[in-house]
Tab-separated table of C-alpha atoms in Angstrom:
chain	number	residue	atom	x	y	z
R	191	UNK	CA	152.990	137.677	-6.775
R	192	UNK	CA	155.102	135.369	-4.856
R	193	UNK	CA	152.153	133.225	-4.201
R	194	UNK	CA	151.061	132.868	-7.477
R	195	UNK	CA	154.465	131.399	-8.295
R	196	UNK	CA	154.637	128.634	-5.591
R	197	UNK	CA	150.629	128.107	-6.781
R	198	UNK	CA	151.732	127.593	-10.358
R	199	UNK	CA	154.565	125.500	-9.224
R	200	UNK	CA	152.572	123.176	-7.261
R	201	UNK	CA	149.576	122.554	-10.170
R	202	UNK	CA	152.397	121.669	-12.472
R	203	UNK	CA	153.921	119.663	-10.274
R	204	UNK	CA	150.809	117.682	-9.235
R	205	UNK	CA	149.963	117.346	-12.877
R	206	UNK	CA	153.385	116.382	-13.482
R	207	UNK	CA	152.530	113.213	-11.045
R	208	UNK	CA	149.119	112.272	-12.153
R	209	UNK	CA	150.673	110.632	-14.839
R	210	UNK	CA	152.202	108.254	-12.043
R	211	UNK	CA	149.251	108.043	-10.605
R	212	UNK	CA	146.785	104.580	-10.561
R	213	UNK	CA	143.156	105.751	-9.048
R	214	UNK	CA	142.067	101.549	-8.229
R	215	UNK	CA	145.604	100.967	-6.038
R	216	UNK	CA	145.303	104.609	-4.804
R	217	UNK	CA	149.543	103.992	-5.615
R	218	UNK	CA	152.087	105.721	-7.761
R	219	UNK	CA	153.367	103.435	-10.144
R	220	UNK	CA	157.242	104.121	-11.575
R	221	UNK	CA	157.936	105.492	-15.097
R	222	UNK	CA	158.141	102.854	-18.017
R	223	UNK	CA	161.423	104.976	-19.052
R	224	UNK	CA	163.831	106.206	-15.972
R	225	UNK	CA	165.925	109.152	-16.724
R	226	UNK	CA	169.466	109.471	-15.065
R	227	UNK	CA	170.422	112.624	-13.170
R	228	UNK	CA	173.399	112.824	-16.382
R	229	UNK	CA	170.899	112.619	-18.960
R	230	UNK	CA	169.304	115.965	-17.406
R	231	UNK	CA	172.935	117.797	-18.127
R	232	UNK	CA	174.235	119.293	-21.301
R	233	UNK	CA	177.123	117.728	-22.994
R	234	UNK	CA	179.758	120.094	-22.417
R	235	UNK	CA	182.427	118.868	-24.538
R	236	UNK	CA	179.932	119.101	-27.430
R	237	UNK	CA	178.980	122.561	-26.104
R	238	UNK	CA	182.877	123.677	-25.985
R	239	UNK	CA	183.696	122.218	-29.350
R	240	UNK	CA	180.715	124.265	-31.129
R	241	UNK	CA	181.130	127.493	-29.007
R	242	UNK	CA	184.890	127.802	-28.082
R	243	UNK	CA	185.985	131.013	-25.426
R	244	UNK	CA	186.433	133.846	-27.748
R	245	UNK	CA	190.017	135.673	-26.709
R	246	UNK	CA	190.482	139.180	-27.681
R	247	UNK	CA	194.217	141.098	-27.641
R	248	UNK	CA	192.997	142.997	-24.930
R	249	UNK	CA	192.622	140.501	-22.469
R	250	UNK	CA	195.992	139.098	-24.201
R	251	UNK	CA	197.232	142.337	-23.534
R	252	UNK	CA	196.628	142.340	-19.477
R	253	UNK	CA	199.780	140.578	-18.707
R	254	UNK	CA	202.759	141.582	-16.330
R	255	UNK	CA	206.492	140.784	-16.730
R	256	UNK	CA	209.008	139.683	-13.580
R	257	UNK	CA	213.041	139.835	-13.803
R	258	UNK	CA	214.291	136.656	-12.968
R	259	UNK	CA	217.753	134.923	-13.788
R	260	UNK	CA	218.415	132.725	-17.265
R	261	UNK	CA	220.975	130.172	-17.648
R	262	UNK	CA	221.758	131.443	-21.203
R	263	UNK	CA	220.661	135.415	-21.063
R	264	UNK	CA	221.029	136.181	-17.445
R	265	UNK	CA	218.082	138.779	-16.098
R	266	UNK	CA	215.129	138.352	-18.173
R	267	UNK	CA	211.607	139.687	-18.097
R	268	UNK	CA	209.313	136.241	-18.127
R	269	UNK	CA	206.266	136.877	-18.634
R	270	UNK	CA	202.894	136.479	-15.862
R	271	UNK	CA	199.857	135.436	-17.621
R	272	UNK	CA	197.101	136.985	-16.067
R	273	UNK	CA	194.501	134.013	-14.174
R	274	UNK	CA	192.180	134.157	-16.594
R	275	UNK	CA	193.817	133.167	-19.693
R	276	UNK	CA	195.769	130.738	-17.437
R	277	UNK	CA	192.014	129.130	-17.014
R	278	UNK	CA	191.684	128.900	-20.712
R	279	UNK	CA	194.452	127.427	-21.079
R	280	UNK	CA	194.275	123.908	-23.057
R	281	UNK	CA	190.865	125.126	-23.770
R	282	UNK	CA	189.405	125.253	-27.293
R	283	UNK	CA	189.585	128.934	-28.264
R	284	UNK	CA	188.574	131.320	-31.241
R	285	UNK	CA	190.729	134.389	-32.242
R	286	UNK	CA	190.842	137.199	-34.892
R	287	UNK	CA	194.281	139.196	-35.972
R	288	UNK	CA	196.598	139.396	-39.203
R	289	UNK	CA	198.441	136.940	-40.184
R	290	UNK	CA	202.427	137.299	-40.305
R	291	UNK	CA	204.801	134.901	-41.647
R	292	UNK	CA	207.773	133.286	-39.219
R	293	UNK	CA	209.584	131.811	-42.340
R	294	UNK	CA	208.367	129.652	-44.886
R	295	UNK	CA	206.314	127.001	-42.927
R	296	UNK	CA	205.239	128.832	-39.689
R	297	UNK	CA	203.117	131.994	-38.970
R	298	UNK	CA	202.051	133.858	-36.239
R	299	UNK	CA	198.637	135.858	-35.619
R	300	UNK	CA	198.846	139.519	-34.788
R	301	UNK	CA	196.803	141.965	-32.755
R	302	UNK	CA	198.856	144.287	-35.894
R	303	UNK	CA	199.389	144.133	-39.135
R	304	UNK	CA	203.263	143.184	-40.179
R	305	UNK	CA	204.839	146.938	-40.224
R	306	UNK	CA	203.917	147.336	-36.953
R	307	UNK	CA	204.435	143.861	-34.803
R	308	UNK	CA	206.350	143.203	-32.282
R	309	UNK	CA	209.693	142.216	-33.934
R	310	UNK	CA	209.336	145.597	-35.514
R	311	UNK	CA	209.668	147.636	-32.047
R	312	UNK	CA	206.321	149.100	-32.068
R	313	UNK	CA	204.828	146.119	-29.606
R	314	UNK	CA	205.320	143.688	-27.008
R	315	UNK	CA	205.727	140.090	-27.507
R	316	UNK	CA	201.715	139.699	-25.893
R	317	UNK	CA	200.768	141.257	-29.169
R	318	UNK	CA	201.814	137.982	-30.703
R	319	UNK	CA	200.580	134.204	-31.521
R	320	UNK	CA	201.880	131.220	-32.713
R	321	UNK	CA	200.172	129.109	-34.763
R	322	UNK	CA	199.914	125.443	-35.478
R	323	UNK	CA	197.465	124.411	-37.984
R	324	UNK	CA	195.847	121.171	-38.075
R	325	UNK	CA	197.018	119.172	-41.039
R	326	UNK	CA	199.163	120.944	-43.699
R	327	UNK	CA	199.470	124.459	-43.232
R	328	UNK	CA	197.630	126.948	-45.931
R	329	UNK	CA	199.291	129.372	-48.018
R	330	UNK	CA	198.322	132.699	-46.460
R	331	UNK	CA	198.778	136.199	-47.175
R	332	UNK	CA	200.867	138.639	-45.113
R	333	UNK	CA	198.435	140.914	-43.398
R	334	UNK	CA	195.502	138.855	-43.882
R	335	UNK	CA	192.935	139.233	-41.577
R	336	UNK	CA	191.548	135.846	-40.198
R	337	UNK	CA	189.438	133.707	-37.255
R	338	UNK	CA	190.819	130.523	-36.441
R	339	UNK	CA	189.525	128.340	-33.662
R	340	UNK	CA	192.069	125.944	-31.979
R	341	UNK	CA	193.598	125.323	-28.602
R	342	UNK	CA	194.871	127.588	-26.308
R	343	UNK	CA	198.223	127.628	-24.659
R	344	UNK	CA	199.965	130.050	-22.905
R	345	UNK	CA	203.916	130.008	-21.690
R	346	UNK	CA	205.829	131.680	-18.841
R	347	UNK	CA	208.778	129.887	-18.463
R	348	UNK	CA	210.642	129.423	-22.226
R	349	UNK	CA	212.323	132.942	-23.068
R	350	UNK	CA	212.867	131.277	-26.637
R	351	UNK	CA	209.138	130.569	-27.126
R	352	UNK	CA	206.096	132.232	-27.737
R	353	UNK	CA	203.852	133.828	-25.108
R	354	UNK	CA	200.411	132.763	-26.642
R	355	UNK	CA	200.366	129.632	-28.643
R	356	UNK	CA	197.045	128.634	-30.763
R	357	UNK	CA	197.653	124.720	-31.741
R	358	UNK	CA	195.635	122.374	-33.871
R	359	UNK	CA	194.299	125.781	-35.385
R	360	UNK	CA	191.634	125.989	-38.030
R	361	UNK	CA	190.876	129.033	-40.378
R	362	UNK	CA	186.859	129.558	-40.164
R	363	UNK	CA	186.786	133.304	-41.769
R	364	UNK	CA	189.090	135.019	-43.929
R	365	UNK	CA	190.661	132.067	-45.748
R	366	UNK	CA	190.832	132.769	-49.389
């Protein structure tokens, strides 16, 4: 089977040359049109912007905490964001949860709905996500379930911040 392969391989490449090919110099000629090695490759930033990483909670959920001092609260558990989300990170990403309101102007996306988020005291603060929409922010819903698509960013070091952060966020499914 092998051989047929490497056959196959070779008639297409020979074909593939004949076109070069001039019979009265006995010469290959070069292509009117010559093709860079870049124009072979995808774009990628076109690629990322149509297909962003899809996170789910679970993988948000695979994160470890370690007690170390604060200048304002003492011993604190910071947070260790696990290597792959740290790879993500500034990365274009898409996400589904429930929307829950901050205060007036800011919202957060959660792996639950409101009765049972973190601030609550039925989850962790990884069950959490802060949003930043693009433009002006839409009026949403408490509890509404919705996929937005921004940029990912993850802290371990602000105790006053958000874990997860999704920035420059756009609604594309559940918006009403």
């Amino acid at each position: 089977m092998r051989k047929i392969y490497c056959i196959v391989f070779l008639i297409v490449v020979i074909l593939g040359l004949e076109q070069f090919y001039n019979p009265k110099t006995k010469a290959f000629t070069q292509p009117a049109v010559t093709l860079s090695k870049a124009s072979f490759l995808p774009n990628f930033d076109n690629l990322l912007q149509n297909h962003p990483d899809t996170l789910t909670w679970k993988l948000l959920g695979d994160i470890k905490f370690v007690k170390k001092k604060d200048k304002t609260y003492g011993e604190v558990q910071f947070p260790v964001v696990n290597t792959k989300l740290r790879l993500t990170n500034k990365r274009k990403v898409a996400m589904s949860g429930f929307i829950v309101p901050i205060d007036n102007k800011n919202y957060a996306l959660s792996k639950n709905v409101f009765a049972s988020c973190f601030f609550c005291g039925k989850s962790g603060p990884e069950t959490i996500a802060g949003i930043k929409f693009r433009g002006e922010t839409p009026k949403l819903r408490t509890d509404q379930y919705v996929t937005i698509v921004g940029t990912f960013r993850s802290n371990e070091s602000d105790v006053d911040d958000w874990i997860y952060h999704i920035e420059d966020a756009v609604i594309v499914k559940g918006a009403k």
